[in-house]
Amino acid sequence: QVQLVESGGGLVQSGGSLGPSCAAYGFSFSTYAMNWYRQAPGKERELVAAISSGGSSTNYADSVKGRFTISRDNAKKTAYLQMSSLKPEDTAMYYCNAIRSQTRIWGSGTQVTVSS
């Protein structure tokens, strides 16, 4: 079954760190670029970070540059988002997304809540 499963969200205080992960099943993970999106209540889903299929290229939203790091381990079929210096405005549901050509695969999300 083709799926992405996120884990590692949670509740953290402002200034803290979290490192959610995204495990892939049922498809050729190493041939897909990976993205992390987030969506806060009442807001549109936004792209937070992206990494190429081989891991050599990354991009970040301006709001998280210098605080978040996206990475992947193709042998483990897993993508990661290391988040530090978290702020209350980082509170959202975080989703991973695999993309190759016209194919897009979404996970069901993991909640990240940052308390002030």
Coordinates of N, CA and C in Angstrom, one line a residue:
Q1 N 0.8 -1.2 0.0 CA 0.0 0.0 0.0 C 0.9 1.2 0.0
V2 N 0.6 2.2 -0.9 CA 1.3 3.4 -1.0 C 0.9 4.3 0.1
Q3 N 1.8 4.7 1.0 CA 1.5 5.7 2.0 C 2.7 6.3 2.6
L4 N 2.5 7.5 3.2 CA 3.5 8.2 4.0 C 2.9 8.3 5.4
V5 N 3.8 8.0 6.4 CA 3.3 8.1 7.8 C 4.2 9.0 8.6
E6 N 3.7 10.1 9.1 CA 4.4 11.1 9.9 C 4.4 10.7 11.3
S7 N 5.4 11.0 12.1 CA 5.4 10.8 13.5 C 6.4 11.9 14.1
G8 N 6.4 12.0 15.4 CA 7.3 12.9 16.1 C 6.9 14.3 16.3
G9 N 5.6 14.6 16.1 CA 5.1 15.9 16.5 C 4.9 15.9 18.0
G10 N 4.3 17.0 18.5 CA 4.1 17.1 19.9 C 4.0 18.5 20.4
L11 N 4.0 18.6 21.8 CA 3.9 19.9 22.4 C 5.3 20.3 23.0
V12 N 5.7 21.5 22.7 CA 7.0 22.0 23.1 C 6.9 23.5 23.5
Q13 N 7.7 23.9 24.4 CA 7.7 25.3 24.7 C 8.5 26.2 23.7
S14 N 8.1 27.4 23.7 CA 8.8 28.4 22.8 C 10.3 28.3 23.0
G15 N 11.0 28.2 21.8 CA 12.5 28.1 21.9 C 13.0 26.7 21.9
G16 N 12.1 25.7 22.0 CA 12.4 24.3 22.0 C 12.6 23.7 20.6
S17 N 12.8 22.4 20.6 CA 13.1 21.7 19.3 C 12.2 20.4 19.2
L18 N 11.9 20.1 18.0 CA 11.2 18.8 17.6 C 11.8 18.3 16.3
G19 N 11.7 17.0 16.1 CA 12.2 16.4 14.9 C 11.3 15.4 14.3
P20 N 10.1 15.8 13.7 CA 9.2 14.8 13.1 C 9.9 14.1 11.9
S21 N 9.4 12.9 11.7 CA 9.9 12.1 10.6 C 8.7 11.6 9.7
C22 N 9.0 11.1 8.5 CA 8.0 10.7 7.6 C 8.5 9.4 6.9
A23 N 7.9 8.3 7.2 CA 8.3 7.0 6.7 C 7.4 6.7 5.4
A24 N 8.1 6.2 4.4 CA 7.4 5.9 3.1 C 7.2 4.4 3.0
Y25 N 6.1 4.0 2.4 CA 5.8 2.6 2.2 C 5.2 2.4 0.8
G26 N 5.6 1.4 0.1 CA 4.9 1.0 -1.1 C 5.2 1.7 -2.4
F27 N 6.3 2.5 -2.3 CA 6.7 3.2 -3.6 C 8.2 3.4 -3.6
S28 N 8.7 3.8 -4.7 CA 10.2 4.0 -4.8 C 10.6 5.4 -4.3
F29 N 10.8 5.4 -3.0 CA 11.0 6.6 -2.2 C 12.2 7.4 -2.8
S30 N 13.3 6.8 -3.2 CA 14.5 7.5 -3.6 C 14.3 8.2 -4.9
T31 N 13.2 8.0 -5.7 CA 13.0 8.7 -6.9 C 12.0 9.9 -6.8
Y32 N 11.6 10.1 -5.6 CA 10.7 11.2 -5.3 C 11.3 12.4 -4.5
A33 N 11.1 13.6 -4.9 CA 11.4 14.7 -4.1 C 10.4 14.7 -2.9
M34 N 10.9 15.3 -1.8 CA 10.1 15.3 -0.6 C 9.9 16.7 -0.1
N35 N 8.7 17.0 0.4 CA 8.3 18.3 0.9 C 7.7 18.1 2.3
W36 N 7.9 19.2 3.1 CA 7.1 19.3 4.3 C 6.2 20.5 4.2
Y37 N 4.9 20.4 4.4 CA 4.0 21.5 4.5 C 3.4 21.6 5.9
R38 N 2.8 22.8 6.1 CA 2.1 22.9 7.4 C 0.8 23.7 7.2
Q39 N -0.1 23.5 8.0 CA -1.4 24.2 8.0 C -1.9 24.5 9.4
A40 N -2.0 25.8 9.7 CA -2.6 26.2 10.9 C -4.1 26.4 10.8
P41 N -4.8 26.4 11.9 CA -6.3 26.6 11.8 C -6.6 27.9 11.2
G42 N -7.5 27.8 10.2 CA -8.0 29.1 9.5 C -7.0 29.6 8.5
K43 N -5.9 28.9 8.2 CA -4.9 29.4 7.3 C -4.7 28.3 6.1
E44 N -4.2 28.8 5.0 CA -3.9 27.9 3.9 C -2.6 27.1 4.2
R45 N -2.6 25.9 3.6 CA -1.4 25.0 3.7 C -0.2 25.7 3.0
E46 N 0.9 25.7 3.7 CA 2.1 26.4 3.1 C 3.3 25.4 3.1
L47 N 4.1 25.6 2.0 CA 5.3 24.8 1.9 C 6.4 25.3 2.9
V48 N 6.9 24.4 3.7 CA 7.9 24.8 4.7 C 9.3 24.5 4.2
A49 N 9.5 23.3 3.6 CA 10.8 22.8 3.2 C 10.7 21.8 2.2
A50 N 11.7 21.7 1.3 CA 11.8 20.8 0.2 C 13.2 20.2 0.1
I51 N 13.2 18.9 -0.4 CA 14.5 18.3 -0.6 C 14.4 17.5 -1.9
S52 N 15.5 17.5 -2.7 CA 15.5 16.7 -3.9 C 15.5 15.2 -3.7
S53 N 15.3 14.4 -4.7 CA 15.3 13.0 -4.5 C 16.6 12.4 -4.0
G54 N 17.7 13.0 -4.4 CA 19.0 12.5 -3.9 C 19.5 13.2 -2.6
G55 N 18.8 14.2 -2.3 CA 19.1 14.9 -1.0 C 20.2 16.1 -1.2
S56 N 20.6 16.3 -2.4 CA 21.6 17.3 -2.6 C 21.1 18.8 -2.6
S57 N 19.8 18.9 -2.8 CA 19.3 20.3 -2.9 C 18.1 20.5 -2.0
T58 N 18.1 21.6 -1.2 CA 17.1 21.9 -0.3 C 16.6 23.3 -0.5
N59 N 15.4 23.6 -0.1 CA 14.8 24.9 -0.1 C 13.9 25.1 1.1
Y60 N 13.8 26.3 1.6 CA 13.0 26.6 2.8 C 12.2 27.9 2.6
A61 N 11.1 27.9 3.3 CA 10.3 29.1 3.4 C 11.1 30.1 4.2
D62 N 10.9 31.4 3.9 CA 11.7 32.4 4.6 C 11.4 32.4 6.1
S63 N 10.2 32.0 6.5 CA 9.8 32.0 7.9 C 10.6 31.0 8.7
V64 N 11.2 30.0 8.1 CA 11.8 28.9 8.9 C 13.3 28.8 8.6
K65 N 13.8 29.6 7.6 CA 15.3 29.5 7.3 C 16.1 29.8 8.5
G66 N 17.1 28.9 8.6 CA 18.0 29.0 9.8 C 17.5 28.3 11.0
R67 N 16.3 27.9 11.0 CA 15.7 27.2 12.2 C 15.3 25.8 11.9
F68 N 14.9 25.5 10.7 CA 14.5 24.2 10.3 C 15.5 23.6 9.3
T69 N 15.6 22.2 9.4 CA 16.5 21.5 8.5 C 15.8 20.3 8.0
I70 N 15.7 20.2 6.6 CA 15.1 19.0 6.0 C 16.2 18.0 5.6
S71 N 15.9 16.7 5.8 CA 16.9 15.7 5.4 C 16.2 14.5 5.0
R72 N 16.9 13.5 4.5 CA 16.3 12.2 4.1 C 17.3 11.1 4.2
D73 N 16.9 9.9 4.4 CA 17.7 8.7 4.4 C 17.0 7.8 3.4
N74 N 17.5 7.7 2.2 CA 16.9 6.8 1.2 C 16.9 5.4 1.5
A75 N 18.0 5.0 2.2 CA 18.1 3.5 2.6 C 17.0 3.2 3.6
K76 N 16.6 4.1 4.5 CA 15.5 3.9 5.4 C 14.2 4.4 4.9
K77 N 14.1 4.9 3.7 CA 12.9 5.4 3.2 C 12.2 6.4 4.1
T78 N 12.9 7.3 4.6 CA 12.4 8.2 5.6 C 12.9 9.7 5.4
A79 N 12.0 10.6 5.5 CA 12.4 12.0 5.5 C 12.2 12.6 6.9
Y80 N 13.0 13.7 7.2 CA 13.0 14.3 8.5 C 12.9 15.8 8.4
L81 N 12.4 16.4 9.5 CA 12.3 17.8 9.6 C 12.8 18.2 11.0
Q82 N 14.0 18.6 11.1 CA 14.5 19.1 12.4 C 14.2 20.5 12.6
M83 N 13.4 20.8 13.7 CA 12.9 22.2 13.9 C 13.5 22.6 15.3
S84 N 14.1 23.8 15.2 CA 14.7 24.4 16.5 C 14.2 25.8 16.6
S85 N 14.5 26.4 17.8 CA 14.1 27.8 18.1 C 12.6 28.0 17.7
L86 N 11.8 27.0 18.1 CA 10.4 27.0 17.7 C 9.6 28.2 18.4
K87 N 8.7 28.7 17.6 CA 7.9 29.9 18.0 C 6.4 29.5 18.0
P88 N 5.6 30.2 18.8 CA 4.1 29.8 18.8 C 3.5 29.9 17.4
E89 N 4.0 30.7 16.6 CA 3.5 30.8 15.2 C 3.8 29.6 14.3
D90 N 4.7 28.7 14.8 CA 5.0 27.4 14.1 C 4.0 26.4 14.4
T91 N 3.0 26.7 15.3 CA 2.0 25.7 15.7 C 1.1 25.4 14.4
A92 N 1.0 24.1 14.1 CA 0.3 23.7 12.9 C 0.3 22.2 12.8
M93 N -0.5 21.7 11.9 CA -0.4 20.3 11.5 C 0.6 20.3 10.4
Y94 N 1.6 19.4 10.5 CA 2.7 19.2 9.6 C 2.5 18.0 8.7
Y95 N 2.6 18.2 7.4 CA 2.3 17.1 6.5 C 3.6 16.8 5.6
C96 N 3.9 15.6 5.4 CA 5.0 15.3 4.4 C 4.3 15.0 3.0
N97 N 5.0 15.2 2.0 CA 4.5 15.1 0.6 C 5.6 14.6 -0.3
A98 N 5.3 13.5 -1.0 CA 6.3 13.0 -2.0 C 5.8 13.4 -3.4
I99 N 6.7 13.9 -4.3 CA 6.3 14.3 -5.6 C 7.3 13.8 -6.6
R100 N 6.7 13.3 -7.7 CA 7.5 12.9 -8.9 C 6.6 13.1 -10.1
S101 N 7.0 14.0 -11.0 CA 6.2 14.3 -12.2 C 4.8 14.7 -11.8
Q102 N 3.8 14.0 -12.2 CA 2.4 14.4 -11.9 C 1.9 13.6 -10.6
T103 N 2.7 12.8 -10.1 CA 2.3 12.0 -8.9 C 2.6 12.7 -7.6
R104 N 1.6 12.8 -6.7 CA 1.8 13.4 -5.4 C 1.2 12.4 -4.4
I105 N 1.9 12.2 -3.3 CA 1.5 11.4 -2.2 C 1.5 12.2 -0.9
W106 N 0.5 12.1 -0.1 CA 0.4 12.9 1.1 C 0.3 12.0 2.3
G107 N 0.9 12.4 3.4 CA 0.7 11.8 4.7 C -0.5 12.4 5.4
S108 N -0.9 11.8 6.5 CA -2.0 12.3 7.2 C -1.7 13.4 8.2
G109 N -0.5 13.6 8.5 CA -0.1 14.8 9.3 C 0.3 14.4 10.7
T110 N 1.1 15.3 11.3 CA 1.4 15.2 12.7 C 1.4 16.6 13.3
Q111 N 0.7 16.7 14.5 CA 0.5 18.0 15.1 C 1.7 18.5 15.9
V112 N 2.0 19.8 15.6 CA 3.1 20.4 16.4 C 2.5 21.7 17.1
T113 N 2.6 21.7 18.4 CA 2.1 22.8 19.1 C 3.2 23.4 20.0
V114 N 3.4 24.7 19.8 CA 4.4 25.5 20.5 C 3.7 26.4 21.5
S115 N 4.0 26.2 22.8 CA 3.4 27.1 23.8 C 4.3 28.3 24.1
S116 N 3.7 29.4 24.4 CA 4.5 30.6 24.7 C 4.9 30.7 26.2

